[in-house]
Short mmCIF file of C-alpha atoms in Angstrom, two decimals:
data_model
loop_
_atom_site.label_atom_id
_atom_site.label_comp_id
_atom_site.label_asym_id
_atom_site.label_seq_id
_atom_site.Cartn_x
_atom_site.Cartn_y
_atom_site.Cartn_z
CA MET A 1 75.97 111.13 51.52
CA SER A 2 73.08 109.05 52.93
CA ILE A 3 70.14 108.02 51.33
CA ALA A 4 66.87 110.06 52.39
CA GLN A 5 64.27 107.74 53.80
CA PRO A 6 61.41 107.35 51.98
CA LEU A 7 58.47 109.50 53.39
CA LYS A 8 55.97 107.03 55.24
CA LYS A 9 53.43 109.68 55.41
CA LEU A 10 53.18 113.79 56.29
CA VAL A 11 51.79 114.46 59.65
CA SER A 12 51.68 117.75 61.30
CA GLY A 13 50.88 117.19 64.93
CA VAL A 14 51.81 114.49 67.55
CA ILE A 15 49.55 113.01 70.13
CA LEU A 16 51.81 111.14 73.01
CA ASP A 17 50.72 108.87 75.56
CA LEU A 18 52.20 109.78 79.13
CA ASP A 19 53.07 106.87 81.27
CA GLY A 20 55.64 104.31 79.85
CA THR A 21 56.10 106.35 76.76
CA LEU A 22 57.41 109.85 78.28
CA ILE A 23 57.79 108.69 81.97
CA ASN A 24 58.69 105.63 83.94
CA THR A 25 55.78 104.84 85.56
CA ASP A 26 56.32 100.95 85.75
CA GLY A 27 59.39 101.33 88.18
CA ILE A 28 57.10 103.54 90.52
CA VAL A 29 53.86 101.07 90.35
CA SER A 30 56.11 98.06 91.21
CA ASP A 31 57.85 100.04 94.03
CA VAL A 32 54.36 100.82 95.44
CA LEU A 33 52.74 97.37 94.67
CA LYS A 34 55.76 95.42 96.17
CA VAL A 35 54.98 97.37 99.74
CA PHE A 36 51.20 97.28 99.12
CA LEU A 37 50.77 93.47 98.91
CA VAL A 38 53.07 92.75 101.69
CA LYS A 39 49.77 93.85 103.53
CA TYR A 40 48.24 90.80 102.40
CA GLY A 41 51.19 88.35 102.65
CA LYS A 42 51.78 88.44 99.00
CA GLN A 43 54.64 89.15 96.85
CA TRP A 44 54.76 91.76 93.83
CA ASP A 45 56.57 89.47 91.15
CA GLY A 46 56.20 91.77 88.25
CA ARG A 47 54.34 89.35 85.91
CA GLU A 48 50.93 91.16 85.86
CA ALA A 49 53.18 94.15 84.47
CA GLN A 50 52.55 92.98 80.95
CA LYS A 51 48.80 92.86 81.40
CA ILE A 52 48.26 96.18 83.11
CA VAL A 53 50.44 98.06 80.41
CA GLY A 54 48.01 100.57 78.78
CA LYS A 55 45.18 99.75 81.03
CA THR A 56 42.65 102.18 82.87
CA PRO A 57 43.43 102.65 86.56
CA LEU A 58 40.56 100.72 87.25
CA GLU A 59 41.34 98.36 84.90
CA GLU A 60 44.77 97.55 86.46
CA ALA A 61 43.42 97.39 89.77
CA ALA A 62 40.86 94.60 89.06
CA ILE A 63 43.61 92.32 87.36
CA ILE A 64 45.96 92.60 90.59
CA VAL A 65 43.02 91.93 92.61
CA GLU A 66 41.91 88.84 90.71
CA ASP A 67 45.17 87.63 90.07
CA TYR A 68 46.43 87.76 93.91
CA LYS A 69 43.09 86.79 95.14
CA LEU A 70 43.17 90.19 97.23
CA PRO A 71 40.52 90.23 99.87
CA CYS A 72 38.99 93.46 99.11
CA ALA A 73 36.69 95.09 96.36
CA THR A 74 38.69 96.70 93.18
CA GLU A 75 37.19 100.22 94.40
CA ASP A 76 38.60 99.98 97.92
CA PHE A 77 41.92 98.63 96.27
CA VAL A 78 42.09 101.97 94.23
CA ALA A 79 41.01 103.95 97.13
CA GLU A 80 44.19 102.74 99.26
CA ILE A 81 46.95 102.56 96.62
CA TYR A 82 45.88 105.84 94.85
CA PRO A 83 47.26 108.22 97.51
CA MET A 84 50.26 105.62 97.90
CA PHE A 85 51.07 106.34 94.34
CA ASN A 86 50.15 109.92 94.09
CA ASP A 87 53.01 110.41 96.77
CA GLN A 88 55.20 108.73 94.45
CA CYS A 89 54.62 111.07 91.32
CA CYS A 90 57.60 113.26 91.93
CA ASN A 91 59.92 110.57 92.18
CA ILE A 92 58.74 109.42 88.61
CA LYS A 93 61.66 110.17 85.82
CA ALA A 94 61.39 111.37 82.39
CA LEU A 95 62.40 108.25 79.66
CA PRO A 96 65.44 108.98 77.79
CA GLY A 97 64.55 111.10 74.68
CA ALA A 98 61.37 112.51 76.34
CA ASN A 99 62.68 115.93 77.26
CA ARG A 100 64.62 116.25 73.63
CA LEU A 101 61.48 115.15 71.83
CA ILE A 102 59.11 117.59 73.87
CA LYS A 103 61.47 120.55 73.61
CA HIS A 104 62.36 120.02 69.87
CA LEU A 105 58.50 119.77 68.63
CA ARG A 106 57.64 123.26 70.63
CA SER A 107 60.54 124.92 69.48
CA HIS A 108 59.38 123.90 65.86
CA GLY A 109 55.91 124.84 66.55
CA VAL A 110 54.52 121.40 65.94
CA PRO A 111 51.26 120.88 68.00
CA MET A 112 51.31 118.24 70.50
CA ALA A 113 48.25 116.82 72.50
CA LEU A 114 49.00 114.11 75.46
CA ALA A 115 46.27 111.60 75.71
CA SER A 116 46.38 109.08 78.75
CA ASN A 117 43.84 106.53 80.34
CA SER A 118 45.04 108.37 83.69
CA PRO A 119 42.55 110.94 85.34
CA ARG A 120 42.95 114.23 84.09
CA ALA A 121 44.26 115.55 87.88
CA SER A 122 46.64 112.74 87.85
CA ILE A 123 48.26 113.58 84.51
CA GLU A 124 48.48 117.14 85.74
CA SER A 125 50.32 116.00 88.85
CA LYS A 126 52.93 113.77 87.02
CA ILE A 127 53.60 116.62 84.40
CA SER A 128 54.11 119.50 86.75
CA TYR A 129 57.31 117.83 88.13
CA HIS A 130 58.83 118.10 84.39
CA GLN A 131 59.64 121.66 83.91
CA GLY A 132 58.18 122.96 80.44
CA TRP A 133 55.94 120.05 80.05
CA LYS A 134 52.52 121.75 80.70
CA GLU A 135 52.94 124.54 78.49
CA SER A 136 54.27 122.37 75.62
CA PHE A 137 50.71 120.37 75.06
CA SER A 138 47.90 122.77 73.22
CA VAL A 139 45.86 119.85 74.69
CA ILE A 140 45.85 117.59 77.76
CA ILE A 141 42.96 114.64 77.97
CA GLY A 142 42.55 112.10 80.39
CA GLY A 143 40.69 108.76 80.35
CA ASP A 144 38.29 110.37 82.60
CA GLU A 145 37.27 112.95 80.37
CA VAL A 146 35.93 110.32 77.74
CA LYS A 147 33.41 107.29 77.68
CA MET A 148 35.79 104.60 77.01
CA GLY A 149 39.70 104.43 77.57
CA LYS A 150 42.08 102.71 75.03
CA PRO A 151 41.74 100.69 73.22
CA SER A 152 38.80 102.65 72.10
CA PRO A 153 40.03 105.21 69.64
CA GLU A 154 37.89 107.65 71.11
CA ILE A 155 40.49 109.45 73.37
CA PHE A 156 42.59 110.09 70.13
CA LEU A 157 39.89 111.18 67.94
CA GLU A 158 38.80 113.69 70.72
CA ALA A 159 42.54 114.73 71.00
CA ALA A 160 43.00 115.54 67.14
CA LYS A 161 39.36 117.30 67.00
CA ARG A 162 40.82 119.55 69.60
CA LEU A 163 43.82 120.03 68.00
CA ASN A 164 41.94 121.00 64.78
CA MET A 165 43.24 118.41 62.61
CA GLU A 166 42.37 115.08 60.99
CA PRO A 167 43.10 111.80 62.51
CA SER A 168 45.22 111.26 59.53
CA SER A 169 47.41 114.22 59.87
CA CYS A 170 48.04 113.21 63.27
CA LEU A 171 51.09 110.95 64.85
CA VAL A 172 50.48 109.04 67.82
CA ILE A 173 53.47 108.02 70.03
CA GLU A 174 52.45 104.96 72.40
CA ASP A 175 54.12 102.13 74.34
CA SER A 176 51.01 99.59 74.94
CA VAL A 177 49.45 97.49 72.75
CA PRO A 178 45.61 98.77 74.02
CA GLY A 179 47.37 102.67 72.79
CA VAL A 180 48.40 101.22 69.61
CA THR A 181 44.98 99.57 68.82
CA ALA A 182 43.49 102.69 69.99
CA GLY A 183 45.68 105.21 67.79
CA LYS A 184 45.19 102.71 64.32
CA GLY A 185 41.47 102.38 65.34
CA ALA A 186 41.45 106.36 65.48
CA GLY A 187 42.86 106.34 61.89
CA THR A 188 46.14 107.96 62.82
CA GLU A 189 49.93 106.71 61.88
CA VAL A 190 51.39 105.37 65.09
CA VAL A 191 55.08 104.77 66.25
CA ALA A 192 55.42 101.91 69.21
CA VAL A 193 58.05 102.05 71.48
CA PRO A 194 57.17 98.97 73.82
CA SER A 195 57.74 99.56 77.31
CA ILE A 196 57.83 95.59 77.93
CA PRO A 197 61.02 94.36 76.63
CA LYS A 198 61.00 91.60 74.34
CA GLN A 199 57.10 91.91 73.33
CA THR A 200 58.06 93.69 70.03
CA HIS A 201 55.82 90.77 67.99
CA LEU A 202 52.69 92.33 69.82
CA TYR A 203 53.04 95.72 67.93
CA THR A 204 52.58 94.45 64.28
CA SER A 205 49.42 96.71 63.83
CA ALA A 206 51.93 100.18 64.59
CA ASP A 207 53.26 102.05 61.41
CA GLU A 208 56.72 101.84 63.09
CA VAL A 209 58.30 99.84 66.28
CA ILE A 210 61.27 101.54 67.45
CA ASN A 211 63.30 100.52 70.65
CA SER A 212 63.38 103.89 72.36
CA LEU A 213 62.47 107.81 71.85
CA LEU A 214 66.38 107.96 71.11
CA ASP A 215 65.73 106.13 67.91
CA LEU A 216 62.78 108.29 66.90
CA ARG A 217 63.56 109.47 63.12
CA LEU A 218 60.76 112.40 62.84
CA GLU A 219 61.76 113.24 58.98
CA LYS A 220 59.99 110.08 58.31
CA TRP A 221 56.65 111.30 59.16
CA GLY A 222 57.38 114.72 57.40
CA LEU A 223 58.34 116.51 60.82
CA PRO A 224 61.70 119.06 61.43
CA PRO A 225 64.64 116.16 61.99
CA PHE A 226 66.80 116.23 65.13
CA GLN A 227 70.03 117.99 64.60
CA ASP A 228 71.53 116.63 67.56
CA TRP A 229 73.60 114.08 66.35
CA VAL A 230 77.57 113.85 66.32
CA GLU A 231 79.81 111.88 64.50
CA GLY A 232 77.42 108.84 64.60
CA THR A 233 76.46 109.43 68.29
CA LEU A 234 73.67 111.19 70.36
CA PRO A 235 75.41 113.05 73.32
CA LEU A 236 73.50 111.90 76.56
CA GLU A 237 73.24 113.30 80.31
CA PRO A 238 76.33 111.15 81.40
CA TRP A 239 75.42 108.15 83.42
CA TYR A 240 77.91 106.86 86.13
CA ILE A 241 77.94 103.10 87.19
CA GLY A 242 80.65 100.93 88.48
CA GLY A 243 81.67 97.72 90.41
CA PRO A 244 84.59 94.91 90.29
CA VAL A 245 84.97 93.16 86.79
CA ILE A 246 82.99 89.52 86.95
CA LYS A 247 83.34 86.24 84.66
CA GLY A 248 80.55 86.90 81.73
CA TYR A 249 79.49 84.19 79.46
CA GLY A 250 83.15 83.74 78.30
CA ARG A 251 81.70 84.60 74.80
CA GLY A 252 83.12 87.87 74.54
CA SER A 253 86.96 87.07 73.79
CA LYS A 254 86.07 83.33 72.64
CA VAL A 255 83.09 83.41 70.53
CA LEU A 256 83.43 87.03 69.36
CA GLY A 257 87.20 87.81 69.50
CA ILE A 258 85.98 90.79 71.51
CA PRO A 259 87.09 91.05 75.18
CA THR A 260 84.36 92.50 77.10
CA ALA A 261 84.71 93.34 80.96
CA ASN A 262 81.32 92.44 82.15
CA LEU A 263 79.81 94.36 85.21
CA SER A 264 77.30 92.79 88.18
CA THR A 265 73.96 94.18 87.21
CA LYS A 266 73.20 93.74 90.98
CA GLY A 267 72.10 97.21 92.56
CA TYR A 268 72.11 98.88 89.17
CA SER A 269 68.33 97.34 88.00
CA SER A 270 66.72 100.67 88.27
CA VAL A 271 69.51 102.05 86.21
CA LEU A 272 68.96 99.37 83.82
CA SER A 273 65.25 99.65 83.65
CA GLU A 274 65.66 103.18 82.45
CA LEU A 275 68.54 103.06 80.09
CA PRO A 276 67.19 101.48 76.61
CA SER A 277 68.76 98.67 75.61
CA GLY A 278 71.46 99.59 73.02
CA VAL A 279 75.09 100.62 72.12
CA TYR A 280 76.37 103.21 74.26
CA VAL A 281 79.66 105.15 74.09
CA GLY A 282 81.94 106.49 76.88
CA TRP A 283 85.01 106.20 79.46
CA ALA A 284 86.27 103.34 81.68
CA GLY A 285 88.48 103.84 84.62
CA LEU A 286 90.14 100.79 85.64
CA SER A 287 91.57 101.10 89.50
CA THR A 288 95.27 100.01 88.78
CA ARG A 289 95.88 100.33 84.86
CA GLY A 290 94.22 103.84 83.79
CA ILE A 291 91.17 105.41 81.93
CA TYR A 292 89.95 104.00 78.35
CA LYS A 293 87.78 104.74 75.66
CA MET A 294 84.97 102.00 75.45
CA ALA A 295 82.05 101.22 73.68
CA MET A 296 79.42 99.03 75.38
CA SER A 297 76.39 97.29 75.06
CA ILE A 298 73.16 96.92 77.57
CA GLY A 299 70.25 94.58 76.67
CA TRP A 300 69.47 91.24 75.88
CA ASN A 301 71.82 90.61 72.99
CA PRO A 302 69.04 88.85 70.64
CA TYR A 303 71.59 86.90 69.10
CA PHE A 304 72.43 85.01 72.43
CA ASN A 305 69.07 85.63 73.39
CA ASN A 306 70.13 86.11 76.97
CA SER A 307 67.48 86.06 79.76
CA GLU A 308 68.36 89.19 81.83
CA LYS A 309 69.58 92.47 80.76
CA THR A 310 73.38 92.38 80.93
CA ILE A 311 76.27 95.52 81.01
CA GLU A 312 78.85 94.62 78.87
CA PRO A 313 81.45 97.27 78.07
CA TRP A 314 84.04 96.42 75.68
CA LEU A 315 87.49 98.67 76.73
CA LEU A 316 89.42 99.66 73.20
CA HIS A 317 92.45 98.69 74.09
CA GLU A 318 95.11 95.66 73.85
CA PHE A 319 95.37 94.42 77.73
CA ASP A 320 97.95 91.48 78.20
CA GLU A 321 95.74 89.69 81.05
CA ASP A 322 92.47 89.44 82.60
CA PHE A 323 91.33 91.87 85.39
CA TYR A 324 88.76 90.05 86.91
CA GLY A 325 87.75 91.49 90.20
CA GLU A 326 89.26 94.74 89.74
CA GLU A 327 87.33 98.15 90.10
CA LEU A 328 85.64 99.18 87.03
CA ARG A 329 84.28 102.61 86.59
CA LEU A 330 82.10 103.82 83.61
CA VAL A 331 80.92 107.36 82.79
CA ILE A 332 78.32 106.58 79.50
CA VAL A 333 78.22 109.86 77.75
CA GLY A 334 76.60 108.87 74.26
CA TYR A 335 74.28 106.52 72.20
CA ILE A 336 75.05 104.81 69.19
CA ARG A 337 72.20 102.66 68.17
CA PRO A 338 69.31 100.18 69.43
CA GLU A 339 70.13 96.38 69.96
CA LYS A 340 69.30 94.24 67.22
CA ASN A 341 69.46 90.76 66.18
CA PHE A 342 71.98 89.65 63.52
CA PRO A 343 71.72 86.59 60.83
CA THR A 344 75.10 85.26 61.68
CA LEU A 345 78.15 85.68 63.92
CA GLU A 346 80.12 87.29 61.25
CA SER A 347 77.69 90.43 60.65
CA LEU A 348 77.33 90.88 64.50
CA ILE A 349 81.18 90.90 64.71
CA ALA A 350 81.44 93.52 61.96
CA LYS A 351 78.66 95.56 63.67
CA ILE A 352 80.69 95.75 67.08
CA LEU A 353 84.12 96.44 65.32
CA ASP A 354 82.10 99.35 63.52
CA ASP A 355 80.70 100.51 66.66
CA GLY A 356 84.36 100.52 68.30
CA LYS A 357 85.33 102.71 65.47
CA ILE A 358 82.23 104.87 66.31
CA ALA A 359 83.34 105.26 69.72
CA GLU A 360 87.24 105.93 68.83
CA ARG A 361 86.32 108.54 66.62
CA ALA A 362 83.48 110.36 68.87
CA LEU A 363 85.42 110.42 72.31
CA ASP A 364 88.22 112.34 70.70
CA LEU A 365 85.61 115.42 70.29
CA PRO A 366 85.81 118.01 72.96
CA LEU A 367 82.29 117.37 73.61
CA TYR A 368 82.93 114.08 75.26
CA SER A 369 86.68 114.02 75.80
CA LYS A 370 86.18 116.35 78.91
CA TYR A 371 84.53 113.51 81.01
CA LYS A 372 87.58 111.76 80.77
CA ASP A 373 89.41 113.80 83.73
CA GLY A 374 85.99 113.82 85.97
CA SER A 375 86.59 112.87 89.59
CA TYR A 376 84.47 109.82 89.14
CA LEU A 377 86.90 107.80 87.16
CA LYS A 378 89.98 109.06 88.82
CA ASN A 379 88.65 107.70 92.46
CA THR A 380 88.86 104.04 91.58
#
C-alpha cells in the first residue's frame, strides 16, 4: 500500500499559462528567428531564449532588437515578425501531458482558465489547432486585456475573478519565472514546469517544481487524480527513433555495469526538445539480432552533469559483444519517471536496476507488447 501524499492545499480551479506550458512555442520562435535574423546578417544562437521566456511580445522584441543591435524599431520588428510567427501557429505541438491534463480536468468538471501574456487573438489562433481546447476553458485572458502583463499578478487576479473564485483556491501552472512571480503575487498556489533545462533553482518561489506535465500529481492539490498509470508506467503515444549505435561516454558498462546502446542526437533535436528528460520504456530492434525490451533515459544525467541532452537506451538482454555501428530502432511507448540527481553512484545504479524491472514487467502487458510486432522494428 502506498502512503498517501499529504495534501498541499485544497484548490477548486486551475489557471494555465499557454506558451511553454501547454504548447511548444519555443521551437517555433527559434525557427522563425533563425530565418528572420539572416536578413540582418545575424545568427540566432538561442542564448536569448532564457531572457524572453514569459515576457510579453513587445518585451521579447525589445530584448532581441537590443541584444542583436538590429537597425530597426521594436514596433517595426514586431510588425514584420508576427505575420511570420502566425503562419507557423498551425505547427506548434502540444507539450507531452497537455492534452491529457485538459481532458482530465474537463471530464471531472474542474473549472479552467487560460491566462497568457500573448494577445487574445494570438491565443485563440494557437488553441484553434488543438481539438477540444477552446471549449474546455471557461475563461481566456490575453496580455492585451490587462494593464500589466506577468510578472504583474493582474492577469491571474482577473482570471480568478472571472472564474468566481478566490485566488487562494486556484492552482496556477506556469513554465516561466515571470509567470510564477505573477501567480504568487496574486495569492494562488503555483506549480512550475520550467521550460528551460537546468534552471530549476530559479523557481524557488513556486509551491512545487516538476519536470513536465507528465509528473503532475493532482491529488496533492485536492483535485481528482489521474487513473492512467499502469504497472508503474504511463502509456504514451509511441515515439519512433533510430540510427547506428555510437560510442557513448564509456560509463554505461564501465562505471554503472549497465551497458547502454547510445544513439547520436543529430537530426533529433526537435524530438529531444519535445520529450521531457526522464526514463521511458519501449522496444528496441537491432538489424542483425532481433527485438528486445528496453528502458531508456533521455536527458542530462544530473549525476554526470552532461552538457547536452542524450538518448541512452538499455537493452534488457545479455549480449556477448559490442554492436557499435549497427542500426538500432526504438519505439518508446511509456514513461516511468522524471530525471533526477542521486547522492551516490550506488543509489543511481539501484534506481536504474529498478527501472529495468518496471520495464520488464510492464512490456509484457498487451497494451505495450503489441508494439513489438510493428513494421518499424522489423524493417531494420
